[in-house]
Coordinates of C-alpha atoms in Angstrom, one line a residue:
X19 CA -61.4 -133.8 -108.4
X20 CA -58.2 -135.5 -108.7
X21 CA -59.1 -138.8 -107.6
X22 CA -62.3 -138.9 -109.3
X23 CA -59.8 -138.6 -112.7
X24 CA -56.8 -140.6 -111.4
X25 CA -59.7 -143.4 -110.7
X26 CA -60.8 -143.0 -114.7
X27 CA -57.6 -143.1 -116.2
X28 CA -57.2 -146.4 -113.6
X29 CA -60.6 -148.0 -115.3
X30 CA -60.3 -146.5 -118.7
X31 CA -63.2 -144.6 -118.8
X32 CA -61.9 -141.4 -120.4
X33 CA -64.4 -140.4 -123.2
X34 CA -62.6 -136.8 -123.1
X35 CA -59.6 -138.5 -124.4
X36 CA -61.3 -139.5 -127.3
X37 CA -63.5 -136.3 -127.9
X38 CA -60.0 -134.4 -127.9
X39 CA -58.9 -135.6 -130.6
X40 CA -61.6 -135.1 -132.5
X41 CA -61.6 -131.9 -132.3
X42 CA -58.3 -131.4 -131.8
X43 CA -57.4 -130.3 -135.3
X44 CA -59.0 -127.4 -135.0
X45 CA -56.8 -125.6 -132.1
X46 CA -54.8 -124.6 -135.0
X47 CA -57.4 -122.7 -137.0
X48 CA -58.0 -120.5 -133.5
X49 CA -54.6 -119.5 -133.2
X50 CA -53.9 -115.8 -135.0
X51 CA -50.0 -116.5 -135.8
X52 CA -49.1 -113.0 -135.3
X53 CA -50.5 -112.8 -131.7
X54 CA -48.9 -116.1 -130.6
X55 CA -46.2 -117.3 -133.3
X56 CA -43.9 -120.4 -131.8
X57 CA -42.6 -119.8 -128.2
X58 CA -43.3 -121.6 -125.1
X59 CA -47.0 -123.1 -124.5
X60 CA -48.4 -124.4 -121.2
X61 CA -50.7 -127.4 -121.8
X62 CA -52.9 -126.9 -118.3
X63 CA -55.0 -130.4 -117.7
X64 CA -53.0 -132.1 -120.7
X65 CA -54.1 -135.4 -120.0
X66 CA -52.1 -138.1 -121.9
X67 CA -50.4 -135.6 -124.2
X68 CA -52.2 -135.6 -127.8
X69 CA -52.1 -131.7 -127.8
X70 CA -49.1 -131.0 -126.1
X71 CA -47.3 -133.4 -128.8
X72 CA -49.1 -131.8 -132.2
X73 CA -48.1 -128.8 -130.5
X74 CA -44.4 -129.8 -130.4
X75 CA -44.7 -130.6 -134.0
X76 CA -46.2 -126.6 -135.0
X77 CA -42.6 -125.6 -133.8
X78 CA -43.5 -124.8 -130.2
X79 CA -41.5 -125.8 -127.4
X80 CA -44.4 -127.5 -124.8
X81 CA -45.1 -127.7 -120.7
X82 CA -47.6 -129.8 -120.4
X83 CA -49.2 -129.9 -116.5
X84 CA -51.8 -132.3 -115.0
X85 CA -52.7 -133.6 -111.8
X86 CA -53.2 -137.4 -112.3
X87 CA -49.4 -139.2 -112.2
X88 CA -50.9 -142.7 -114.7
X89 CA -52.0 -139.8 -117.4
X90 CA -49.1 -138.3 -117.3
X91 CA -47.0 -141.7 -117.7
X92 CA -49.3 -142.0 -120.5
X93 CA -48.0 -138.7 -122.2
X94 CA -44.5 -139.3 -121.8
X95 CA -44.4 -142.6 -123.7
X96 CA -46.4 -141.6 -126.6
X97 CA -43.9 -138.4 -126.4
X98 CA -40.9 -140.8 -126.8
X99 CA -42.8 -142.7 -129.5
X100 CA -43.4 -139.9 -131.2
X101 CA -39.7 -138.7 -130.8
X102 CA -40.4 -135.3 -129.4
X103 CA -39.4 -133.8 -126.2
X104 CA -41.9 -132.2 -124.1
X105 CA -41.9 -131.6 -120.3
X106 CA -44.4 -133.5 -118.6
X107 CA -44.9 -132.1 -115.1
X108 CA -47.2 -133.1 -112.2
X109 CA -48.9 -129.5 -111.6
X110 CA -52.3 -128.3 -109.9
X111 CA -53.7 -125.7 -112.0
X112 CA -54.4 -123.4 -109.3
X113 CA -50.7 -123.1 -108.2
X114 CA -48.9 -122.8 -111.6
X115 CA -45.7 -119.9 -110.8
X116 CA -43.5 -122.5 -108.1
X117 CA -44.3 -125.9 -110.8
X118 CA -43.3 -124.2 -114.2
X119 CA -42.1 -120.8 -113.7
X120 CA -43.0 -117.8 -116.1
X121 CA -42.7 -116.7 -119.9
X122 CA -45.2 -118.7 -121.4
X123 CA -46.9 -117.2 -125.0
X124 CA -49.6 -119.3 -125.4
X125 CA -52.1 -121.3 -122.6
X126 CA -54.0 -124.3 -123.8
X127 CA -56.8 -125.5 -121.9
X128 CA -59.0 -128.6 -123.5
X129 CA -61.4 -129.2 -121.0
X130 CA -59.8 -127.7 -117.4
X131 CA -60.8 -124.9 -116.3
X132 CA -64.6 -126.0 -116.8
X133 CA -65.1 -128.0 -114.0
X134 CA -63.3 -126.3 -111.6
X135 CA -64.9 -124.7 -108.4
X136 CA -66.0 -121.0 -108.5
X137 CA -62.9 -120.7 -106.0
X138 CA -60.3 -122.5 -108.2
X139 CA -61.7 -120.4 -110.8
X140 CA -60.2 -117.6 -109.4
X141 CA -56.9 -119.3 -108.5
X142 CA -56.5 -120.6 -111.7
X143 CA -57.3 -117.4 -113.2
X144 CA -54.8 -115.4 -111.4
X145 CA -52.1 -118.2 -111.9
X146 CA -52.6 -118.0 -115.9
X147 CA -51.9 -114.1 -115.7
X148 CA -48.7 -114.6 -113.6
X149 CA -46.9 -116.9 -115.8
X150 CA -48.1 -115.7 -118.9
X151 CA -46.4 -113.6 -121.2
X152 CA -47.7 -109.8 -122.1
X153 CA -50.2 -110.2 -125.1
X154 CA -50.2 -114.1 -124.6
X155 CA -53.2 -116.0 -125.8
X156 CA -54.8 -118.1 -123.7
X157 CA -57.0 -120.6 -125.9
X158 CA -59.9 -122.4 -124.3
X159 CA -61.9 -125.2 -124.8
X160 CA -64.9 -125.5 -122.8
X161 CA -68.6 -126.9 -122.6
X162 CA -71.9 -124.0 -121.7
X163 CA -73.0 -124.3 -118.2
X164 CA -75.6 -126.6 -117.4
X165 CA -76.2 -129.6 -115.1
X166 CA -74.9 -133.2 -117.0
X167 CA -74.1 -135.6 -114.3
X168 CA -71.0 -136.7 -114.3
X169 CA -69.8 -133.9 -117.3
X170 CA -67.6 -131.0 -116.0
X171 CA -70.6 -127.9 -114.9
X172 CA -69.2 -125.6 -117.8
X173 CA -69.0 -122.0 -118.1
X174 CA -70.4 -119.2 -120.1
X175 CA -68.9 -116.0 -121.9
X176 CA -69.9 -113.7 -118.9
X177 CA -68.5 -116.3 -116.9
X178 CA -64.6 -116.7 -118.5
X179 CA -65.1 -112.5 -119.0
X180 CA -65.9 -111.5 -114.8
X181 CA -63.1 -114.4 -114.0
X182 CA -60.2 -113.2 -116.2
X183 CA -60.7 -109.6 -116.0
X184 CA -56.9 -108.7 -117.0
X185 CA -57.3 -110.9 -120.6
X186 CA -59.8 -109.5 -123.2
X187 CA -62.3 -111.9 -125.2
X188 CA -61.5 -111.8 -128.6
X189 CA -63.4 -114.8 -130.0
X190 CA -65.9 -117.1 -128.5
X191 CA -66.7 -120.0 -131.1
X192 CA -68.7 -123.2 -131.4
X193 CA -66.0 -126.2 -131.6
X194 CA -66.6 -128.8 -134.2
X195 CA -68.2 -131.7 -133.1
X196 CA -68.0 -133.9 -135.9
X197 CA -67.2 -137.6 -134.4
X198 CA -67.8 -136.5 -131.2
X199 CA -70.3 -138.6 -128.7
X200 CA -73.6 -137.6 -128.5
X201 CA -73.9 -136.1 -125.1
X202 CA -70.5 -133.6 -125.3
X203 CA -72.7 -132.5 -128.6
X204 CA -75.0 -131.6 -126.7
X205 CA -73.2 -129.9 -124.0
X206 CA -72.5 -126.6 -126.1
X207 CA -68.4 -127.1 -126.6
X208 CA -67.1 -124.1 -127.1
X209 CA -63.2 -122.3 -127.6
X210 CA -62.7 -119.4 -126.1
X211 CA -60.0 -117.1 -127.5
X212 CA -58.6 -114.3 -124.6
X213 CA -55.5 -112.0 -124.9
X214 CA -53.3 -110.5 -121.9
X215 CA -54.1 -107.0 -121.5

């Protein structure tokens, strides 16, 4: 998995990048301020940073994780451009407590989780309850299951509900794909919304 997206990043061909932005904007409509108001956020699969940098500008302080080294290069220049200090760490998903520790209120995933094995699942999954804070959110973004191609094999409801047993659903919503390329339309994005039990 990592190579296949340290290889993209290499040739440029990172339509997610774009598709993230575009939607984005509406991370902040899915966040209920009183469950998760400013405190630390772990940005799992961050990518080149867009989130983890709007987020810094909300008034959280951001951890952003990912396992390709040029992406993550990426995310710390446009983080000094943008004259805010988030931590940038090379981090496998699956193995979160010895990278980054604990405490974290809020867990952003744009795209992660979702094409993960049924395995790493699991990992991942019981890494996200270990660092997270009691009542944190852990906000989602993910496509339906299905067979695309080279797109990430997505996950359903019943899916994220088996998987993270200790977190309750509390939302499940279409994302807005206005802008967004034709086949992620078509792919059923979704945001998943779960609090720790």
């Amino acid at each position: 998995m990592g190579l296949g997206y340290t290889l993209a990043y290499r040739f440029k061909i990172t339509p997610w990048v774009k598709a993230g932005r575009v939607f984005g904007n509406q991370i902040e409509t899915l966040i209920d301020p009183f469950d998760a108001p400013p405190g630390e956020v772990l940005d799992i699969g961050c990518g080149t940073g867009d989130h983890a940098i709007e987020m810094v500008r909300r008034g959280w302080q951001v951890t952003g994780i990912d396992i390709v080294q040029l992406a993550l290069d990426k995310a710390r220049s446009k983080a000094r451009k943008a004259g805010v200090d988030v931590r940038f760490m090379h981090a496998d998903a699956t193995d979160l407590e010895h990278a980054v520790g604990r405490g974290y209120h809020l867990i952003l995933d744009v795209g992660c989780y979702h094409g993960l094995s049924d395995h790493a699942r699991v990992a991942y999954a019981e890494n996200v309850t270990t660092v997270a804070e009691p009542h944190a959110t852990l906000l989602m973004f993910a496509f339906g299951p299905g067979h695309r191609g080279p797109l990430p094999r997505g996950v359903s409801r019943s899916d994220v509900e088996r998987t993270f047993e200790k977190w309750k659903l509390v939302s499940d919503v279409d994302a807005d794909t206005t802008g967004m390329p034709g086949p992620l339309k078509k792919a059923d994005p979704r945001w998943f919304r779960l609090v720790k039990r």
